[in-house]
Amino acid sequence: MEIQDMLVKALVGFDNKRERSQQTEIGVSSVGGCRRQVYFQLHNEPKVNQTLRLPSIMGTALHGHIEKALTHYDFGRFDLEIEVEFEGLKGHVDCYIPSEGAVIDWKTTKKSSLAKFPDNQQRWQVQLYGYLLSKTDRKIETVSLVAIARDGDERHILVHTEKYDEEIAKEALVWLKEVKEMTEAPPAERSAYQFCKHYCVYYGDNCQGKGR
Ligand code: SF4
């Protein structure tokens, strides 16, 4: 067996067993992305495209490593990897600091994407985590996104913090409600060759993406 095949098969096979890979509910991270993709997911459209998985597998691995490291360091004031669900919306909150009411989401990325960090979808995501956590009677003051470049080092870590704002989370919920109420698939919103071909499971006969 080719070593590359062996490595990729093992990593993808292992990732497939994880609950998050198999989840069919709409995850918080999908809100604010491509409406057509979320529509397809809501309507159980068959997944026809074999996507590239290594970036998300590396992201998962780093999340696990950060969780272990924070536990080992024992700050004694963190809740890690909290599963949250409210009105059919599901997500995992990476880190919550009860004493500060702080929600933190780690984002693995590339140095070339740091200039656009954070985008609106990422801000909605972390505000939604704050919203879902607030439904469990936790105090929420701030939400933070932390970009960690896979091809960078400590100097490239970017932290974006903003006040928790329930109205921003509600905007995101309205976006999702509108997609849920659609009776036909909305137009393609992502770039065919920069995103869809490699990262969308619905890329194929039913959707060719948008432009290039
Ligand atoms: S292929 Fe691209 S445009 Fe089509 S649903 Fe997927 S992400 Fe959206």
PDB file of C-alpha atoms and ligand atoms in Angstrom:
ATOM      1  CA  MET A   1       0.000   0.000   0.000  1.00  0.00           C
ATOM      2  CA  GLU A   2       1.183   3.501  -0.818  1.00  0.00           C
ATOM      3  CA  ILE A   3       2.153   5.354   2.350  1.00  0.00           C
ATOM      4  CA  GLN A   4       0.127   8.436   1.348  1.00  0.00           C
ATOM      5  CA  ASP A   5      -2.998   6.293   0.801  1.00  0.00           C
ATOM      6  CA  MET A   6      -2.475   4.527   4.104  1.00  0.00           C
ATOM      7  CA  LEU A   7      -2.152   7.823   5.984  1.00  0.00           C
ATOM      8  CA  VAL A   8      -5.161   9.503   4.339  1.00  0.00           C
ATOM      9  CA  LYS A   9      -7.374   6.402   4.702  1.00  0.00           C
ATOM     10  CA  ALA A  10      -6.511   6.090   8.367  1.00  0.00           C
ATOM     11  CA  LEU A  11      -7.076   9.789   9.129  1.00  0.00           C
ATOM     12  CA  VAL A  12     -10.345  10.047   7.175  1.00  0.00           C
ATOM     13  CA  GLY A  13     -11.656   6.695   8.476  1.00  0.00           C
ATOM     14  CA  PHE A  14     -10.934   7.707  12.054  1.00  0.00           C
ATOM     15  CA  ASP A  15     -12.538  11.116  11.516  1.00  0.00           C
ATOM     16  CA  ASN A  16     -15.661   9.470  10.021  1.00  0.00           C
ATOM     17  CA  LYS A  17     -16.233   7.680  13.298  1.00  0.00           C
ATOM     18  CA  ARG A  18     -16.426  10.886  15.231  1.00  0.00           C
ATOM     19  CA  GLU A  19     -19.889  12.090  16.125  1.00  0.00           C
ATOM     20  CA  ARG A  20     -19.344  15.542  14.665  1.00  0.00           C
ATOM     21  CA  SER A  21     -18.503  14.144  11.223  1.00  0.00           C
ATOM     22  CA  GLN A  22     -21.703  12.153  11.208  1.00  0.00           C
ATOM     23  CA  GLN A  23     -23.947  14.880  12.562  1.00  0.00           C
ATOM     24  CA  THR A  24     -26.988  15.618  10.420  1.00  0.00           C
ATOM     25  CA  GLU A  25     -28.430  18.562  12.392  1.00  0.00           C
ATOM     26  CA  ILE A  26     -27.482  22.040  11.298  1.00  0.00           C
ATOM     27  CA  GLY A  27     -24.373  22.986  13.200  1.00  0.00           C
ATOM     28  CA  VAL A  28     -23.748  26.507  14.451  1.00  0.00           C
ATOM     29  CA  SER A  29     -20.711  26.777  12.163  1.00  0.00           C
ATOM     30  CA  SER A  30     -22.898  26.412   9.039  1.00  0.00           C
ATOM     31  CA  VAL A  31     -25.034  29.455   9.860  1.00  0.00           C
ATOM     32  CA  GLY A  32     -24.115  32.416   7.672  1.00  0.00           C
ATOM     33  CA  GLY A  33     -22.313  30.281   5.090  1.00  0.00           C
ATOM     34  CA  CYS A  34     -23.839  29.100   1.819  1.00  0.00           C
ATOM     35  CA  ARG A  35     -27.653  29.080   2.028  1.00  0.00           C
ATOM     36  CA  ARG A  36     -27.870  26.499  -0.746  1.00  0.00           C
ATOM     37  CA  GLN A  37     -25.589  24.127   1.190  1.00  0.00           C
ATOM     38  CA  VAL A  38     -27.673  24.485   4.365  1.00  0.00           C
ATOM     39  CA  TYR A  39     -30.863  24.001   2.320  1.00  0.00           C
ATOM     40  CA  PHE A  40     -29.427  20.771   0.854  1.00  0.00           C
ATOM     41  CA  GLN A  41     -28.477  19.582   4.339  1.00  0.00           C
ATOM     42  CA  LEU A  42     -31.966  20.321   5.684  1.00  0.00           C
ATOM     43  CA  HIS A  43     -33.481  18.374   2.781  1.00  0.00           C
ATOM     44  CA  ASN A  44     -31.124  15.374   3.099  1.00  0.00           C
ATOM     45  CA  GLU A  45     -29.673  15.888  -0.361  1.00  0.00           C
ATOM     46  CA  PRO A  46     -27.248  13.047  -1.184  1.00  0.00           C
ATOM     47  CA  LYS A  47     -23.601  13.867  -0.569  1.00  0.00           C
ATOM     48  CA  VAL A  48     -21.948  13.302  -3.930  1.00  0.00           C
ATOM     49  CA  ASN A  49     -18.554  14.961  -3.718  1.00  0.00           C
ATOM     50  CA  GLN A  50     -15.498  13.497  -2.071  1.00  0.00           C
ATOM     51  CA  THR A  51     -14.062  16.530  -0.327  1.00  0.00           C
ATOM     52  CA  LEU A  52     -10.567  17.226   0.958  1.00  0.00           C
ATOM     53  CA  ARG A  53     -10.454  16.491   4.652  1.00  0.00           C
ATOM     54  CA  LEU A  54      -6.964  17.128   5.934  1.00  0.00           C
ATOM     55  CA  PRO A  55      -7.449  20.809   6.912  1.00  0.00           C
ATOM     56  CA  SER A  56     -10.441  19.982   9.134  1.00  0.00           C
ATOM     57  CA  ILE A  57      -8.691  16.888  10.534  1.00  0.00           C
ATOM     58  CA  MET A  58      -5.696  19.052  11.469  1.00  0.00           C
ATOM     59  CA  GLY A  59      -8.107  21.529  13.037  1.00  0.00           C
ATOM     60  CA  THR A  60      -9.744  18.771  15.084  1.00  0.00           C
ATOM     61  CA  ALA A  61      -6.360  17.476  16.196  1.00  0.00           C
ATOM     62  CA  LEU A  62      -5.274  20.929  17.330  1.00  0.00           C
ATOM     63  CA  HIS A  63      -8.555  21.443  19.211  1.00  0.00           C
ATOM     64  CA  GLY A  64      -7.956  18.156  21.059  1.00  0.00           C
ATOM     65  CA  HIS A  65      -4.396  19.167  21.845  1.00  0.00           C
ATOM     66  CA  ILE A  66      -5.462  22.582  23.181  1.00  0.00           C
ATOM     67  CA  GLU A  67      -8.109  20.910  25.340  1.00  0.00           C
ATOM     68  CA  LYS A  68      -5.528  18.537  26.826  1.00  0.00           C
ATOM     69  CA  ALA A  69      -3.023  21.338  27.316  1.00  0.00           C
ATOM     70  CA  LEU A  70      -5.521  23.601  29.107  1.00  0.00           C
ATOM     71  CA  THR A  71      -6.645  20.699  31.308  1.00  0.00           C
ATOM     72  CA  HIS A  72      -3.048  19.792  32.102  1.00  0.00           C
ATOM     73  CA  TYR A  73      -2.149  23.398  32.934  1.00  0.00           C
ATOM     74  CA  ASP A  74      -5.095  23.427  35.320  1.00  0.00           C
ATOM     75  CA  PHE A  75      -6.138  27.027  35.426  1.00  0.00           C
ATOM     76  CA  GLY A  76      -9.076  25.597  37.321  1.00  0.00           C
ATOM     77  CA  ARG A  77     -11.558  27.960  35.797  1.00  0.00           C
ATOM     78  CA  PHE A  78     -12.319  26.642  32.337  1.00  0.00           C
ATOM     79  CA  ASP A  79     -15.173  24.594  30.949  1.00  0.00           C
ATOM     80  CA  LEU A  80     -13.991  22.909  27.775  1.00  0.00           C
ATOM     81  CA  GLU A  81     -15.760  21.345  24.784  1.00  0.00           C
ATOM     82  CA  ILE A  82     -19.276  22.032  26.020  1.00  0.00           C
ATOM     83  CA  GLU A  83     -22.024  20.523  23.883  1.00  0.00           C
ATOM     84  CA  VAL A  84     -24.864  22.987  23.434  1.00  0.00           C
ATOM     85  CA  GLU A  85     -28.234  22.590  21.757  1.00  0.00           C
ATOM     86  CA  PHE A  86     -31.241  24.883  21.585  1.00  0.00           C
ATOM     87  CA  GLU A  87     -34.226  24.690  19.244  1.00  0.00           C
ATOM     88  CA  GLY A  88     -32.533  22.193  16.921  1.00  0.00           C
ATOM     89  CA  LEU A  89     -29.278  24.125  16.633  1.00  0.00           C
ATOM     90  CA  LYS A  90     -26.218  22.234  17.846  1.00  0.00           C
ATOM     91  CA  GLY A  91     -22.640  23.120  18.562  1.00  0.00           C
ATOM     92  CA  HIS A  92     -19.541  22.562  20.662  1.00  0.00           C
ATOM     93  CA  VAL A  93     -18.163  25.483  22.601  1.00  0.00           C
ATOM     94  CA  ASP A  94     -14.381  25.166  22.754  1.00  0.00           C
ATOM     95  CA  CYS A  95     -13.801  27.090  25.960  1.00  0.00           C
ATOM     96  CA  TYR A  96     -15.864  29.020  28.495  1.00  0.00           C
ATOM     97  CA  ILE A  97     -14.397  30.934  31.437  1.00  0.00           C
ATOM     98  CA  PRO A  98     -17.187  31.170  34.054  1.00  0.00           C
ATOM     99  CA  SER A  99     -15.591  33.877  36.202  1.00  0.00           C
ATOM    100  CA  GLU A 100     -15.299  36.206  33.192  1.00  0.00           C
ATOM    101  CA  GLY A 101     -18.365  35.113  31.265  1.00  0.00           C
ATOM    102  CA  ALA A 102     -16.021  34.597  28.324  1.00  0.00           C
ATOM    103  CA  VAL A 103     -16.681  32.319  25.365  1.00  0.00           C
ATOM    104  CA  ILE A 104     -13.667  31.332  23.235  1.00  0.00           C
ATOM    105  CA  ASP A 105     -13.603  29.593  19.862  1.00  0.00           C
ATOM    106  CA  TRP A 106     -10.301  28.345  18.352  1.00  0.00           C
ATOM    107  CA  LYS A 107     -10.095  28.684  14.576  1.00  0.00           C
ATOM    108  CA  THR A 108      -7.408  26.901  12.621  1.00  0.00           C
ATOM    109  CA  THR A 109      -6.653  28.736   9.411  1.00  0.00           C
ATOM    110  CA  LYS A 110      -3.875  29.727   7.003  1.00  0.00           C
ATOM    111  CA  LYS A 111      -1.668  32.814   7.170  1.00  0.00           C
ATOM    112  CA  SER A 112      -3.170  33.967   3.852  1.00  0.00           C
ATOM    113  CA  SER A 113      -6.649  34.021   5.430  1.00  0.00           C
ATOM    114  CA  LEU A 114      -5.683  36.127   8.465  1.00  0.00           C
ATOM    115  CA  ALA A 115      -6.307  39.402   6.619  1.00  0.00           C
ATOM    116  CA  LYS A 116     -10.014  38.560   6.415  1.00  0.00           C
ATOM    117  CA  PHE A 117     -10.287  37.324  10.003  1.00  0.00           C
ATOM    118  CA  PRO A 118     -12.847  37.329  11.469  1.00  0.00           C
ATOM    119  CA  ASP A 119     -15.533  37.136   8.817  1.00  0.00           C
ATOM    120  CA  ASN A 120     -19.229  37.621   9.505  1.00  0.00           C
ATOM    121  CA  GLN A 121     -19.930  33.882   9.606  1.00  0.00           C
ATOM    122  CA  GLN A 122     -17.286  33.411  12.339  1.00  0.00           C
ATOM    123  CA  ARG A 123     -18.666  36.333  14.363  1.00  0.00           C
ATOM    124  CA  TRP A 124     -22.209  34.939  14.108  1.00  0.00           C
ATOM    125  CA  GLN A 125     -20.900  31.523  15.141  1.00  0.00           C
ATOM    126  CA  VAL A 126     -19.275  32.693  18.353  1.00  0.00           C
ATOM    127  CA  GLN A 127     -22.194  35.000  19.207  1.00  0.00           C
ATOM    128  CA  LEU A 128     -24.512  31.997  18.707  1.00  0.00           C
ATOM    129  CA  TYR A 129     -22.356  29.977  21.106  1.00  0.00           C
ATOM    130  CA  GLY A 130     -22.823  32.769  23.620  1.00  0.00           C
ATOM    131  CA  TYR A 131     -26.577  32.679  22.994  1.00  0.00           C
ATOM    132  CA  LEU A 132     -26.832  28.887  23.362  1.00  0.00           C
ATOM    133  CA  LEU A 133     -24.735  28.979  26.537  1.00  0.00           C
ATOM    134  CA  SER A 134     -26.888  31.782  27.951  1.00  0.00           C
ATOM    135  CA  LYS A 135     -29.844  29.372  27.662  1.00  0.00           C
ATOM    136  CA  THR A 136     -28.083  27.154  30.205  1.00  0.00           C
ATOM    137  CA  ASP A 137     -28.062  29.981  32.741  1.00  0.00           C
ATOM    138  CA  ARG A 138     -24.434  30.833  32.222  1.00  0.00           C
ATOM    139  CA  LYS A 139     -23.359  34.463  32.386  1.00  0.00           C
ATOM    140  CA  ILE A 140     -21.995  35.676  29.026  1.00  0.00           C
ATOM    141  CA  GLU A 141     -20.005  38.928  28.777  1.00  0.00           C
ATOM    142  CA  THR A 142     -17.615  38.544  25.857  1.00  0.00           C
ATOM    143  CA  VAL A 143     -17.048  36.264  22.886  1.00  0.00           C
ATOM    144  CA  SER A 144     -13.610  35.670  21.343  1.00  0.00           C
ATOM    145  CA  LEU A 145     -12.324  34.093  18.163  1.00  0.00           C
ATOM    146  CA  VAL A 146      -8.707  32.954  18.131  1.00  0.00           C
ATOM    147  CA  ALA A 147      -7.100  32.337  14.724  1.00  0.00           C
ATOM    148  CA  ILE A 148      -4.212  29.869  14.704  1.00  0.00           C
ATOM    149  CA  ALA A 149      -2.466  29.537  11.347  1.00  0.00           C
ATOM    150  CA  ARG A 150      -1.498  25.970  10.425  1.00  0.00           C
ATOM    151  CA  ASP A 151       1.424  27.350   8.444  1.00  0.00           C
ATOM    152  CA  GLY A 152       2.372  29.966  11.029  1.00  0.00           C
ATOM    153  CA  ASP A 153       3.796  30.221  14.531  1.00  0.00           C
ATOM    154  CA  GLU A 154       3.031  32.056  17.789  1.00  0.00           C
ATOM    155  CA  ARG A 155       3.501  35.434  16.102  1.00  0.00           C
ATOM    156  CA  HIS A 156       0.571  34.763  13.794  1.00  0.00           C
ATOM    157  CA  ILE A 157      -2.052  34.044  16.466  1.00  0.00           C
ATOM    158  CA  LEU A 158      -4.845  36.620  16.169  1.00  0.00           C
ATOM    159  CA  VAL A 159      -7.468  37.213  18.861  1.00  0.00           C
ATOM    160  CA  HIS A 160     -10.714  39.022  18.150  1.00  0.00           C
ATOM    161  CA  THR A 161     -12.902  39.822  21.183  1.00  0.00           C
ATOM    162  CA  GLU A 162     -16.238  41.593  21.201  1.00  0.00           C
ATOM    163  CA  LYS A 163     -19.061  42.062  23.680  1.00  0.00           C
ATOM    164  CA  TYR A 164     -21.702  39.386  23.684  1.00  0.00           C
ATOM    165  CA  ASP A 165     -24.737  40.802  21.884  1.00  0.00           C
ATOM    166  CA  GLU A 166     -27.911  38.755  21.816  1.00  0.00           C
ATOM    167  CA  GLU A 167     -29.201  40.830  18.873  1.00  0.00           C
ATOM    168  CA  ILE A 168     -26.314  39.613  16.665  1.00  0.00           C
ATOM    169  CA  ALA A 169     -27.121  36.002  17.600  1.00  0.00           C
ATOM    170  CA  LYS A 170     -30.761  36.648  16.730  1.00  0.00           C
ATOM    171  CA  GLU A 171     -29.746  37.991  13.277  1.00  0.00           C
ATOM    172  CA  ALA A 172     -28.034  34.646  12.698  1.00  0.00           C
ATOM    173  CA  LEU A 173     -31.136  32.775  13.838  1.00  0.00           C
ATOM    174  CA  VAL A 174     -33.294  34.792  11.416  1.00  0.00           C
ATOM    175  CA  TRP A 175     -30.888  33.797   8.592  1.00  0.00           C
ATOM    176  CA  LEU A 176     -31.379  30.118   9.504  1.00  0.00           C
ATOM    177  CA  LYS A 177     -35.151  30.478   9.844  1.00  0.00           C
ATOM    178  CA  GLU A 178     -35.339  32.022   6.366  1.00  0.00           C
ATOM    179  CA  VAL A 179     -33.422  29.083   4.862  1.00  0.00           C
ATOM    180  CA  LYS A 180     -35.688  26.638   6.699  1.00  0.00           C
ATOM    181  CA  GLU A 181     -38.746  28.335   5.223  1.00  0.00           C
ATOM    182  CA  MET A 182     -37.499  28.198   1.628  1.00  0.00           C
ATOM    183  CA  THR A 183     -39.482  25.953  -0.674  1.00  0.00           C
ATOM    184  CA  GLU A 184     -36.783  25.654  -3.311  1.00  0.00           C
ATOM    185  CA  ALA A 185     -32.996  25.660  -3.223  1.00  0.00           C
ATOM    186  CA  PRO A 186     -31.499  29.177  -3.225  1.00  0.00           C
ATOM    187  CA  PRO A 187     -28.709  30.111  -5.693  1.00  0.00           C
ATOM    188  CA  ALA A 188     -25.087  29.015  -5.285  1.00  0.00           C
ATOM    189  CA  GLU A 189     -23.097  31.370  -3.080  1.00  0.00           C
ATOM    190  CA  ARG A 190     -19.560  29.966  -2.972  1.00  0.00           C
ATOM    191  CA  SER A 191     -16.764  29.965  -5.499  1.00  0.00           C
ATOM    192  CA  ALA A 192     -16.673  26.748  -7.535  1.00  0.00           C
ATOM    193  CA  TYR A 193     -12.919  26.290  -7.747  1.00  0.00           C
ATOM    194  CA  GLN A 194     -11.770  28.041  -4.604  1.00  0.00           C
ATOM    195  CA  PHE A 195     -14.244  26.279  -2.310  1.00  0.00           C
ATOM    196  CA  CYS A 196     -17.024  24.045  -3.668  1.00  0.00           C
ATOM    197  CA  LYS A 197     -14.997  21.539  -5.681  1.00  0.00           C
ATOM    198  CA  HIS A 198     -12.759  20.710  -2.737  1.00  0.00           C
ATOM    199  CA  TYR A 199     -14.892  21.395   0.330  1.00  0.00           C
ATOM    200  CA  CYS A 200     -18.611  20.978  -0.429  1.00  0.00           C
ATOM    201  CA  VAL A 201     -20.162  17.508  -0.368  1.00  0.00           C
ATOM    202  CA  TYR A 202     -22.993  18.710  -2.638  1.00  0.00           C
ATOM    203  CA  TYR A 203     -20.746  19.894  -5.483  1.00  0.00           C
ATOM    204  CA  GLY A 204     -21.824  17.959  -8.585  1.00  0.00           C
ATOM    205  CA  ASP A 205     -24.881  17.746 -10.811  1.00  0.00           C
ATOM    206  CA  ASN A 206     -27.090  19.669  -8.351  1.00  0.00           C
ATOM    207  CA  CYS A 207     -24.660  22.487  -7.772  1.00  0.00           C
ATOM    208  CA  GLN A 208     -21.656  23.686  -9.728  1.00  0.00           C
ATOM    209  CA  GLY A 209     -20.867  26.562  -7.379  1.00  0.00           C
ATOM    210  CA  LYS A 210     -20.543  30.154  -8.460  1.00  0.00           C
ATOM    211  CA  GLY A 211     -18.033  31.427 -11.044  1.00  0.00           C
ATOM    212  CA  ARG A 212     -14.469  30.483 -10.216  1.00  0.00           C
TER     213      ARG A 212
HETATM  214  S1  SF4 B   1     -21.357  23.503  -4.179  1.00  0.00           S
HETATM  215 FE1  SF4 B   1     -20.814  25.540  -3.395  1.00  0.00          FE
HETATM  216  S2  SF4 B   1     -22.501  26.881  -3.971  1.00  0.00           S
HETATM  217 FE2  SF4 B   1     -23.200  24.749  -4.146  1.00  0.00          FE
HETATM  218  S3  SF4 B   1     -24.135  24.269  -2.196  1.00  0.00           S
HETATM  219 FE3  SF4 B   1     -22.020  23.669  -2.046  1.00  0.00          FE
HETATM  220  S4  SF4 B   1     -20.975  25.465  -1.155  1.00  0.00           S
HETATM  221 FE4  SF4 B   1     -22.955  26.158  -1.919  1.00  0.00          FE
END
